[in-house]
Amino acid sequence: MRRSHFASIALGALALASAGGGARAQVTHAELDAAADGVESQVIAWRRDIHQHPELAFQEHRTAALVAQELTALGFEVRTGVADTGVVGVLRGGKPGSSVALRADMDALPVKEETGLSFASTETGVWEGRTVPLMHACGHDAHTAMLLGVARVLAARKADLSGVVTLIFQPAEETGWDEARDGAARMLKEGAFSEKPKAVFGLHVNTGLAVGQVRTRPGPLQASYDTVNITVRGRQTHGSSPWTGVDSVVATGQVITALQTVVSRQVNTVASPVIFTIGSVHGGERAGIIPEQVTMEGAISTFSETLRNQTFDHIRTTAQGAASALGATADVVLAPGYPVNENDPAMYDWASQGPLKAVFGDGSSLLEVPSTGSEDFAYFQKAAPGLFFYLGVGDPAPGIDLQNAPRGHSPRFMLDERALKYGVRALSYLAVDFLNENAGEAQ
C-alpha cells in the first residue's frame, strides 16, 4: 500500500530498511549530525569567500562557477547557465525512491557594507547603468554555502539514499521583477524541476532569531509583491498662470491622498491584510513650470491572490477618478511581481513534528507570524508541495537585543556563523527523512 508523502514519522523509525539479511541501513540523523559537524569549517570558509565577492542578479558568474566546480567534484549531474547564471545539481541515490529538491539563492545587493568584518566586501558592480557598491546584506552567501555543505553530506551517503535529490542554486531573487525576468520563475521554465520533485524545501536566515531557533507556519508565510506604475498627465504651462493648463502636480497630490482609501475603505482587510505604499514620485524640472506629467510608483503586498487582484482594480479606478476631477488623466499599470509564498499545510505538519523538531527540539516554537516581505521561492511552491522556513542566525548571548539587530538589506547586517551547521542539518534532515519515508516508491 502506498504511504502518504507527508505522514508524520516517528523519529526513531529511521533505522533500517530491513531488520536482517545484511540489508543496507537508511541514512540516520546521527550520521547527518556528524557529517554537518565535519563540514562546518568548510561551509564557513565558503560563506566568507562568497561574502567577500558579492555579485548582483544574473551576474553571479564567480559564485556559479564555484558551485558547479564543487558539485561536479562530488559526483552530481550538473547543469549550468540555467536562467543565465543558475546551477542545478542532481544526485541519484543508490536505492529506488521519490524525489526532493532543495534551493539556495546566490545574488547580492547594491549596498555599501559597514560591518567591519575582516572579509567585508569592497566590491562594486554595475546596475541599471550605474556603478554601485555590493554586499551580501541578506544572507544569500550563507544560503549558498549551507547548500554546498548539504551537497557534501549527501554525496558521501549516495549509496544509501532512496531516490533523487535536486539542488537548485538560483540567481536573481532580490529583483522583485515579473515572472518573465525572475530568477526562480526562469529556472523553472528552463527545466530546474526536470526530475519532478515531490517536495521542495528552502530557508532564509533571520537575525531576529537566535542560533538554534527556527520559525515557519502553514499556509501563507510571506506576502505577494507587485509594483504599480501611475502616470498623471495634465497640460504643461507657466507656473504664474496655472489656469491656462492642467496642473499634474496638484492632481498627483489628490491621487496620492485618494489612494489611501483603497486599504482603509475599499478592501476587506479583516479577511487578509493588504499594504499599499507609494514610494516614488517624480515630476517637473523648475519651480516656475507646471509639468506635463508626474510619475509615481507604488507597491502592493497581501496574502491573498484574490485580494491581490481586487486591490489593483481599486487602485486603478481610484487614481483615474481623482485625476479626472481636476481635468487630468491617470494611466495605471500593474507590474506583477512575486506570488504569495505559501507553505503546504500537510508538509508543515510533517516537517514540524519530524525533521525540524529533531534538529531544533521542542523548545523552539515553529509558528511564525506571516511576513509582509516577499520571496520568489513562491514559484517553486507553486510547482511542488513545499516548505520555507526562517533559520535563526542571531547571537544567542544574554543581553543581546535581537529585536533591534540589523535585518536584511542593512549595511550592518551580520550573522552568527555558528548557525550554519544548523542550516546544513535542517536541509539534510528534510531531504533524507522525506526520501526515507517514501523509500521504494516510483518517482
Tab-separated table of C-alpha atoms in Angstrom:
chain	number	residue	atom	x	y	z
A	1	MET	CA	0.000	0.000	0.000
A	2	ARG	CA	1.397	3.401	-0.985
A	3	ARG	CA	2.237	5.579	2.010
A	4	SER	CA	1.451	9.282	2.261
A	5	HIS	CA	4.310	11.611	1.373
A	6	PHE	CA	3.554	13.822	4.324
A	7	ALA	CA	2.598	11.396	7.100
A	8	SER	CA	4.294	12.156	10.408
A	9	ILE	CA	7.170	9.812	11.066
A	10	ALA	CA	8.479	8.642	14.415
A	11	LEU	CA	11.996	9.936	14.910
A	12	GLY	CA	13.273	6.511	15.843
A	13	ALA	CA	11.863	4.871	12.744
A	14	LEU	CA	14.734	5.915	10.504
A	15	ALA	CA	16.984	2.977	11.341
A	16	LEU	CA	16.929	0.037	8.955
A	17	ALA	CA	15.254	-0.589	5.649
A	18	SER	CA	15.206	-4.241	6.670
A	19	ALA	CA	15.928	-5.919	10.003
A	20	GLY	CA	18.109	-8.690	8.674
A	21	GLY	CA	19.912	-10.243	5.768
A	22	GLY	CA	22.678	-7.628	5.765
A	23	ALA	CA	20.392	-5.033	4.182
A	24	ARG	CA	21.765	-1.531	3.896
A	25	ALA	CA	20.696	0.932	6.598
A	26	GLN	CA	18.882	4.112	5.726
A	27	VAL	CA	20.749	7.306	6.471
A	28	THR	CA	20.167	8.286	10.101
A	29	HIS	CA	20.032	11.565	11.973
A	30	ALA	CA	23.163	10.616	13.905
A	31	GLU	CA	25.069	10.251	10.635
A	32	LEU	CA	23.800	13.600	9.408
A	33	ASP	CA	24.740	15.342	12.657
A	34	ALA	CA	28.281	14.021	12.488
A	35	ALA	CA	28.542	14.956	8.816
A	36	ALA	CA	27.263	18.508	9.440
A	37	ASP	CA	29.880	18.936	12.159
A	38	GLY	CA	32.501	17.618	9.761
A	39	VAL	CA	31.740	20.152	7.010
A	40	GLU	CA	31.187	23.144	9.307
A	41	SER	CA	34.619	24.716	8.815
A	42	GLN	CA	34.354	24.356	5.039
A	43	VAL	CA	30.866	25.876	4.994
A	44	ILE	CA	32.160	28.873	6.947
A	45	ALA	CA	35.066	29.216	4.517
A	46	TRP	CA	32.724	29.092	1.520
A	47	ARG	CA	30.443	31.650	3.115
A	48	ARG	CA	33.296	34.087	3.764
A	49	ASP	CA	34.658	33.691	0.257
A	50	ILE	CA	31.253	34.326	-1.327
A	51	HIS	CA	30.619	37.216	1.073
A	52	GLN	CA	33.851	38.896	0.042
A	53	HIS	CA	32.945	38.587	-3.648
A	54	PRO	CA	29.234	39.506	-3.961
A	55	GLU	CA	27.521	39.610	-7.350
A	56	LEU	CA	24.241	41.170	-8.460
A	57	ALA	CA	21.239	39.458	-10.049
A	58	PHE	CA	22.093	37.471	-13.205
A	59	GLN	CA	25.743	38.456	-12.709
A	60	GLU	CA	26.650	35.636	-10.266
A	61	HIS	CA	29.351	34.196	-12.563
A	62	ARG	CA	32.055	33.630	-9.948
A	63	THR	CA	29.623	32.156	-7.427
A	64	ALA	CA	28.057	29.872	-10.033
A	65	ALA	CA	31.497	28.648	-11.125
A	66	LEU	CA	32.395	27.804	-7.516
A	67	VAL	CA	29.116	25.916	-7.067
A	68	ALA	CA	29.463	23.985	-10.330
A	69	GLN	CA	33.056	23.033	-9.537
A	70	GLU	CA	32.137	21.685	-6.098
A	71	LEU	CA	29.074	19.766	-7.312
A	72	THR	CA	30.989	18.215	-10.188
A	73	ALA	CA	33.766	17.065	-7.846
A	74	LEU	CA	31.125	15.433	-5.620
A	75	GLY	CA	29.655	13.420	-8.489
A	76	PHE	CA	26.472	15.390	-9.112
A	77	GLU	CA	24.972	15.694	-12.572
A	78	VAL	CA	25.474	19.410	-13.131
A	79	ARG	CA	23.697	21.889	-15.403
A	80	THR	CA	24.988	25.435	-15.638
A	81	GLY	CA	23.608	28.518	-17.366
A	82	VAL	CA	20.044	27.859	-16.189
A	83	ALA	CA	18.430	31.319	-16.187
A	84	ASP	CA	21.823	32.722	-17.230
A	85	THR	CA	23.783	32.005	-14.046
A	86	GLY	CA	21.763	29.367	-12.192
A	87	VAL	CA	23.165	25.923	-11.381
A	88	VAL	CA	21.242	22.660	-10.938
A	89	GLY	CA	22.858	19.591	-9.385
A	90	VAL	CA	21.197	16.156	-9.392
A	91	LEU	CA	22.280	13.317	-7.089
A	92	ARG	CA	20.780	9.887	-7.780
A	93	GLY	CA	20.725	7.654	-4.718
A	94	GLY	CA	21.639	4.001	-4.743
A	95	LYS	CA	18.086	2.875	-3.922
A	96	PRO	CA	14.769	3.481	-5.666
A	97	GLY	CA	12.534	6.130	-4.195
A	98	SER	CA	10.986	9.526	-4.535
A	99	SER	CA	12.466	12.894	-5.494
A	100	VAL	CA	13.120	16.023	-3.438
A	101	ALA	CA	14.532	19.482	-4.236
A	102	LEU	CA	16.453	21.994	-2.101
A	103	ARG	CA	17.056	25.604	-3.097
A	104	ALA	CA	19.517	28.396	-2.263
A	105	ASP	CA	19.686	31.888	-3.793
A	106	MET	CA	23.034	33.446	-4.757
A	107	ASP	CA	22.628	37.166	-5.558
A	108	ALA	CA	23.788	40.144	-3.520
A	109	LEU	CA	22.531	43.729	-3.188
A	110	PRO	CA	23.687	47.240	-4.183
A	111	VAL	CA	24.574	48.104	-0.570
A	112	LYS	CA	27.826	49.551	0.833
A	113	GLU	CA	28.981	47.262	3.644
A	114	GLU	CA	29.508	48.771	7.113
A	115	THR	CA	30.135	45.635	9.198
A	116	GLY	CA	33.875	45.990	9.744
A	117	LEU	CA	34.358	42.271	9.147
A	118	SER	CA	37.798	41.102	8.063
A	119	PHE	CA	36.158	39.608	4.963
A	120	ALA	CA	33.835	42.548	4.277
A	121	SER	CA	33.074	43.325	0.659
A	122	THR	CA	34.821	46.169	-1.118
A	123	GLU	CA	33.415	45.140	-4.500
A	124	THR	CA	31.438	47.317	-6.887
A	125	GLY	CA	29.223	46.402	-9.815
A	126	VAL	CA	27.036	47.944	-12.472
A	127	TRP	CA	23.281	48.091	-12.034
A	128	GLU	CA	20.979	49.898	-14.472
A	129	GLY	CA	23.951	51.799	-15.888
A	130	ARG	CA	25.327	52.960	-12.542
A	131	THR	CA	28.361	51.763	-10.603
A	132	VAL	CA	27.200	50.675	-7.141
A	133	PRO	CA	28.813	49.120	-4.040
A	134	LEU	CA	27.962	45.457	-3.440
A	135	MET	CA	27.201	43.464	-0.291
A	136	HIS	CA	25.618	40.190	0.735
A	137	ALA	CA	23.259	42.106	3.003
A	138	CYS	CA	20.531	39.454	3.059
A	139	GLY	CA	22.414	36.238	3.778
A	140	HIS	CA	22.431	34.626	0.354
A	141	ASP	CA	26.136	33.913	0.826
A	142	ALA	CA	25.153	31.745	3.809
A	143	HIS	CA	22.308	30.085	1.880
A	144	THR	CA	24.687	29.066	-0.912
A	145	ALA	CA	27.397	27.853	1.469
A	146	MET	CA	24.945	25.799	3.530
A	147	LEU	CA	23.518	24.088	0.458
A	148	LEU	CA	27.047	23.262	-0.699
A	149	GLY	CA	27.536	21.716	2.747
A	150	VAL	CA	24.378	19.656	2.233
A	151	ALA	CA	25.735	18.544	-1.146
A	152	ARG	CA	28.879	17.226	0.519
A	153	VAL	CA	26.889	15.500	3.289
A	154	LEU	CA	24.505	13.747	0.885
A	155	ALA	CA	27.097	12.833	-1.754
A	156	ALA	CA	29.054	10.863	0.855
A	157	ARG	CA	25.887	8.822	1.517
A	158	LYS	CA	24.758	8.428	-2.077
A	159	ALA	CA	24.586	4.615	-1.934
A	160	ASP	CA	22.111	4.715	0.972
A	161	LEU	CA	19.825	7.449	-0.397
A	162	SER	CA	16.403	6.298	-1.551
A	163	GLY	CA	15.658	8.404	-4.594
A	164	VAL	CA	16.858	11.621	-6.204
A	165	VAL	CA	17.945	14.941	-4.691
A	166	THR	CA	17.966	18.104	-6.843
A	167	LEU	CA	19.930	21.088	-5.578
A	168	ILE	CA	18.976	24.451	-7.062
A	169	PHE	CA	21.368	27.396	-6.836
A	170	GLN	CA	19.272	30.307	-8.041
A	171	PRO	CA	20.192	33.748	-9.377
A	172	ALA	CA	18.191	36.961	-9.043
A	173	GLU	CA	15.956	36.579	-6.008
A	174	GLU	CA	16.334	40.216	-4.973
A	175	THR	CA	14.869	41.928	-8.026
A	176	GLY	CA	11.098	41.747	-7.481
A	177	TRP	CA	10.722	41.592	-11.250
A	178	ASP	CA	7.896	39.967	-13.152
A	179	GLU	CA	7.740	36.247	-13.895
A	180	ALA	CA	9.462	36.587	-17.280
A	181	ARG	CA	12.597	38.032	-15.636
A	182	ASP	CA	12.616	36.488	-12.152
A	183	GLY	CA	15.353	34.006	-11.250
A	184	ALA	CA	13.125	31.303	-9.751
A	185	ALA	CA	10.440	31.503	-12.438
A	186	ARG	CA	13.028	31.423	-15.203
A	187	MET	CA	14.833	28.428	-13.702
A	188	LEU	CA	11.562	26.501	-13.593
A	189	LYS	CA	10.794	27.444	-17.178
A	190	GLU	CA	14.258	26.244	-18.197
A	191	GLY	CA	13.902	22.827	-16.566
A	192	ALA	CA	15.166	23.141	-12.984
A	193	PHE	CA	12.444	20.674	-11.952
A	194	SER	CA	13.149	18.168	-14.711
A	195	GLU	CA	13.282	15.449	-12.031
A	196	LYS	CA	9.720	16.356	-10.922
A	197	PRO	CA	10.289	16.610	-7.158
A	198	LYS	CA	7.526	15.504	-4.826
A	199	ALA	CA	8.680	18.109	-2.289
A	200	VAL	CA	10.782	21.285	-2.271
A	201	PHE	CA	12.447	22.947	0.728
A	202	GLY	CA	14.199	26.271	1.279
A	203	LEU	CA	15.255	28.582	4.086
A	204	HIS	CA	16.166	32.177	4.834
A	205	VAL	CA	18.441	33.393	7.613
A	206	ASN	CA	16.912	35.722	10.212
A	207	THR	CA	18.970	37.893	12.577
A	208	GLY	CA	15.915	38.409	14.789
A	209	LEU	CA	16.079	34.748	15.844
A	210	ALA	CA	18.889	33.225	17.891
A	211	VAL	CA	21.156	30.439	16.693
A	212	GLY	CA	19.297	27.166	17.246
A	213	GLN	CA	15.849	28.641	16.577
A	214	VAL	CA	13.569	28.139	13.590
A	215	ARG	CA	10.244	29.674	12.561
A	216	THR	CA	7.700	28.810	9.895
A	217	ARG	CA	3.957	28.308	9.516
A	218	PRO	CA	1.353	26.504	7.401
A	219	GLY	CA	-0.252	28.446	4.578
A	220	PRO	CA	0.866	31.982	3.679
A	221	LEU	CA	4.270	32.762	5.163
A	222	GLN	CA	5.266	35.753	3.012
A	223	ALA	CA	3.205	38.218	1.023
A	224	SER	CA	2.929	38.737	-2.693
A	225	TYR	CA	4.740	41.747	-4.138
A	226	ASP	CA	3.526	43.825	-7.080
A	227	THR	CA	4.537	47.241	-8.374
A	228	VAL	CA	2.028	49.829	-9.593
A	229	ASN	CA	3.210	52.486	-12.053
A	230	ILE	CA	0.997	55.561	-12.326
A	231	THR	CA	1.431	58.453	-14.764
A	232	VAL	CA	-0.679	61.543	-14.106
A	233	ARG	CA	-0.963	63.719	-17.213
A	234	GLY	CA	-2.078	67.330	-17.272
A	235	ARG	CA	-1.242	70.203	-19.635
A	236	GLN	CA	2.067	72.000	-19.169
A	237	THR	CA	2.018	75.737	-18.637
A	238	HIS	CA	3.706	78.638	-16.859
A	239	GLY	CA	3.604	78.459	-13.075
A	240	SER	CA	2.441	82.098	-12.864
A	241	SER	CA	-0.768	81.322	-14.765
A	242	PRO	CA	-1.890	77.823	-13.727
A	243	TRP	CA	-5.411	78.389	-15.094
A	244	THR	CA	-4.010	78.132	-18.616
A	245	GLY	CA	-3.069	74.491	-18.162
A	246	VAL	CA	-3.912	71.433	-16.096
A	247	ASP	CA	-1.715	71.037	-13.015
A	248	SER	CA	-0.373	67.488	-12.965
A	249	VAL	CA	1.405	68.113	-9.637
A	250	VAL	CA	-1.753	69.089	-7.765
A	251	ALA	CA	-3.608	66.241	-9.435
A	252	THR	CA	-0.894	63.843	-8.270
A	253	GLY	CA	-1.351	65.066	-4.701
A	254	GLN	CA	-5.067	64.356	-4.954
A	255	VAL	CA	-4.391	60.916	-6.408
A	256	ILE	CA	-1.990	60.002	-3.584
A	257	THR	CA	-4.474	61.180	-0.963
A	258	ALA	CA	-7.356	59.302	-2.571
A	259	LEU	CA	-5.295	56.113	-2.826
A	260	GLN	CA	-5.107	55.984	0.964
A	261	THR	CA	-8.764	54.944	0.928
A	262	VAL	CA	-8.064	51.752	-1.026
A	263	VAL	CA	-6.820	49.855	2.016
A	264	SER	CA	-8.728	51.788	4.670
A	265	ARG	CA	-12.148	51.804	2.984
A	266	GLN	CA	-12.347	49.682	-0.184
A	267	VAL	CA	-10.966	46.219	0.600
A	268	ASN	CA	-11.793	43.740	3.331
A	269	THR	CA	-8.603	43.697	5.396
A	270	VAL	CA	-10.342	41.625	8.060
A	271	ALA	CA	-10.109	38.618	5.744
A	272	SER	CA	-6.458	39.249	4.844
A	273	PRO	CA	-4.027	42.153	5.354
A	274	VAL	CA	-3.124	44.444	2.466
A	275	ILE	CA	-0.347	47.026	2.373
A	276	PHE	CA	-0.129	49.630	-0.377
A	277	THR	CA	2.680	52.178	-0.410
A	278	ILE	CA	3.580	54.982	-2.819
A	279	GLY	CA	7.355	55.104	-2.551
A	280	SER	CA	8.490	57.132	-5.550
A	281	VAL	CA	7.189	60.384	-7.124
A	282	HIS	CA	8.926	62.262	-9.952
A	283	GLY	CA	7.806	65.331	-11.871
A	284	GLY	CA	8.932	68.747	-13.025
A	285	GLU	CA	12.260	70.427	-13.642
A	286	ARG	CA	11.875	74.026	-12.352
A	287	ALA	CA	9.777	75.902	-9.832
A	288	GLY	CA	8.043	78.089	-12.411
A	289	ILE	CA	6.991	75.339	-14.814
A	290	ILE	CA	3.954	73.165	-14.229
A	291	PRO	CA	4.991	69.854	-15.855
A	292	GLU	CA	3.040	67.905	-18.428
A	293	GLN	CA	3.159	64.760	-16.320
A	294	VAL	CA	4.175	63.247	-12.992
A	295	THR	CA	5.085	59.609	-12.495
A	296	MET	CA	4.843	57.586	-9.314
A	297	GLU	CA	5.489	54.015	-8.217
A	298	GLY	CA	3.775	52.028	-5.511
A	299	ALA	CA	3.933	48.525	-4.072
A	300	ILE	CA	1.144	46.116	-3.097
A	301	SER	CA	1.639	43.338	-0.547
A	302	THR	CA	-1.022	40.835	0.505
A	303	PHE	CA	-1.523	37.183	1.432
A	304	SER	CA	-4.492	36.507	-0.851
A	305	GLU	CA	-4.300	36.100	-4.621
A	306	THR	CA	-7.966	37.143	-4.902
A	307	LEU	CA	-7.427	40.272	-2.802
A	308	ARG	CA	-4.277	40.990	-4.793
A	309	ASN	CA	-6.342	41.394	-7.977
A	310	GLN	CA	-9.164	43.284	-6.270
A	311	THR	CA	-6.732	45.786	-4.755
A	312	PHE	CA	-5.244	46.638	-8.131
A	313	ASP	CA	-8.706	47.199	-9.609
A	314	HIS	CA	-9.494	49.645	-6.791
A	315	ILE	CA	-6.160	51.442	-7.236
A	316	ARG	CA	-6.814	51.926	-10.946
A	317	THR	CA	-10.359	53.283	-10.610
A	318	THR	CA	-9.483	55.490	-7.612
A	319	ALA	CA	-6.453	57.062	-9.316
A	320	GLN	CA	-8.325	57.681	-12.535
A	321	GLY	CA	-11.275	59.221	-10.710
A	322	ALA	CA	-9.147	61.536	-8.554
A	323	ALA	CA	-7.151	62.765	-11.552
A	324	SER	CA	-10.267	63.265	-13.654
A	325	ALA	CA	-11.812	65.501	-11.019
A	326	LEU	CA	-9.064	68.052	-11.760
A	327	GLY	CA	-9.100	67.644	-15.532
A	328	ALA	CA	-6.072	65.341	-15.615
A	329	THR	CA	-5.755	61.671	-16.565
A	330	ALA	CA	-4.064	58.762	-14.806
A	331	ASP	CA	-2.563	55.772	-16.595
A	332	VAL	CA	-2.240	52.871	-14.141
A	333	VAL	CA	-0.135	49.805	-14.965
A	334	LEU	CA	0.423	46.750	-12.777
A	335	ALA	CA	3.879	45.153	-12.909
A	336	PRO	CA	3.286	41.715	-11.341
A	337	GLY	CA	5.996	40.503	-9.004
A	338	TYR	CA	6.229	37.554	-6.612
A	339	PRO	CA	3.161	35.482	-5.731
A	340	VAL	CA	2.227	34.664	-2.127
A	341	ASN	CA	4.858	32.317	-0.636
A	342	GLU	CA	2.533	29.670	0.753
A	343	ASN	CA	3.646	26.575	2.671
A	344	ASP	CA	1.794	23.329	2.056
A	345	PRO	CA	-0.149	22.660	5.320
A	346	ALA	CA	0.437	18.896	5.251
A	347	MET	CA	4.144	19.458	4.607
A	348	TYR	CA	4.267	21.835	7.567
A	349	ASP	CA	2.643	19.237	9.835
A	350	TRP	CA	5.100	16.575	8.707
A	351	ALA	CA	8.215	18.741	8.975
A	352	SER	CA	7.331	20.473	12.254
A	353	GLN	CA	6.682	17.175	14.012
A	354	GLY	CA	9.515	15.300	12.292
A	355	PRO	CA	12.787	16.642	10.858
A	356	LEU	CA	12.630	20.241	12.110
A	357	LYS	CA	11.625	19.122	15.587
A	358	ALA	CA	14.511	16.644	15.542
A	359	VAL	CA	17.018	19.388	14.684
A	360	PHE	CA	15.740	22.243	16.831
A	361	GLY	CA	13.895	20.458	19.651
A	362	ASP	CA	10.667	21.211	21.474
A	363	GLY	CA	11.914	24.460	22.999
A	364	SER	CA	11.907	26.425	19.748
A	365	SER	CA	8.439	27.491	18.602
A	366	LEU	CA	7.815	26.770	14.948
A	367	LEU	CA	4.824	29.056	14.375
A	368	GLU	CA	5.737	32.341	12.663
A	369	VAL	CA	3.546	35.391	12.084
A	370	PRO	CA	3.047	35.983	8.319
A	371	SER	CA	5.597	38.422	6.923
A	372	THR	CA	4.830	41.246	4.514
A	373	GLY	CA	8.232	40.638	2.942
A	374	SER	CA	8.280	38.604	-0.261
A	375	GLU	CA	10.257	35.693	-1.720
A	376	ASP	CA	10.352	34.178	-5.182
A	377	PHE	CA	10.575	30.717	-3.584
A	378	ALA	CA	6.820	31.095	-4.046
A	379	TYR	CA	7.252	29.999	-7.668
A	380	PHE	CA	8.831	26.710	-6.564
A	381	GLN	CA	5.973	26.163	-4.114
A	382	LYS	CA	3.514	26.548	-6.964
A	383	ALA	CA	5.332	23.779	-8.855
A	384	ALA	CA	5.650	21.276	-5.970
A	385	PRO	CA	4.406	20.970	-2.360
A	386	GLY	CA	6.943	22.758	-0.226
A	387	LEU	CA	8.085	24.344	2.997
A	388	PHE	CA	10.066	27.547	3.504
A	389	PHE	CA	11.387	28.475	6.942
A	390	TYR	CA	13.457	31.061	8.812
A	391	LEU	CA	16.761	29.979	10.347
A	392	GLY	CA	17.962	31.862	13.425
A	393	VAL	CA	21.399	33.447	12.931
A	394	GLY	CA	21.360	35.992	15.769
A	395	ASP	CA	23.900	35.927	18.588
A	396	PRO	CA	22.235	33.959	21.443
A	397	ALA	CA	24.386	35.515	24.190
A	398	PRO	CA	22.476	37.014	27.148
A	399	GLY	CA	21.839	40.718	26.841
A	400	ILE	CA	21.863	40.793	23.032
A	401	ASP	CA	18.795	42.636	21.731
A	402	LEU	CA	17.865	40.568	18.698
A	403	GLN	CA	14.665	42.511	18.109
A	404	ASN	CA	16.772	45.529	17.156
A	405	ALA	CA	19.539	43.648	15.363
A	406	PRO	CA	20.220	44.907	11.804
A	407	ARG	CA	17.973	42.938	9.445
A	408	GLY	CA	18.264	42.017	5.817
A	409	HIS	CA	19.233	44.845	3.406
A	410	SER	CA	21.012	46.770	6.171
A	411	PRO	CA	24.677	47.747	5.555
A	412	ARG	CA	25.361	46.418	9.084
A	413	PHE	CA	23.697	43.005	8.526
A	414	MET	CA	25.783	40.297	10.227
A	415	LEU	CA	25.092	36.679	11.108
A	416	ASP	CA	26.492	34.294	13.688
A	417	GLU	CA	28.333	31.606	11.742
A	418	ARG	CA	27.590	29.029	14.441
A	419	ALA	CA	24.133	28.852	12.851
A	420	LEU	CA	25.394	27.483	9.541
A	421	LYS	CA	25.642	23.885	10.681
A	422	TYR	CA	22.011	24.067	11.832
A	423	GLY	CA	21.019	25.003	8.305
A	424	VAL	CA	23.027	22.093	6.899
A	425	ARG	CA	21.380	19.726	9.378
A	426	ALA	CA	17.864	21.041	8.750
A	427	LEU	CA	18.036	20.777	4.962
A	428	SER	CA	19.741	17.374	5.162
A	429	TYR	CA	17.132	16.045	7.615
A	430	LEU	CA	14.269	17.293	5.433
A	431	ALA	CA	15.648	15.697	2.281
A	432	VAL	CA	16.708	12.396	3.840
A	433	ASP	CA	13.604	11.955	6.011
A	434	PHE	CA	11.352	12.633	3.052
A	435	LEU	CA	13.191	10.100	0.894
A	436	ASN	CA	13.266	7.563	3.740
A	437	GLU	CA	9.545	7.982	4.294
A	438	ASN	CA	8.895	7.317	0.613
A	439	ALA	CA	11.613	4.712	0.014
A	440	GLY	CA	10.922	2.306	-2.814
A	441	GLU	CA	8.301	4.482	-4.497
A	442	ALA	CA	8.469	5.180	-8.192
A	443	GLN	CA	9.317	8.803	-8.994
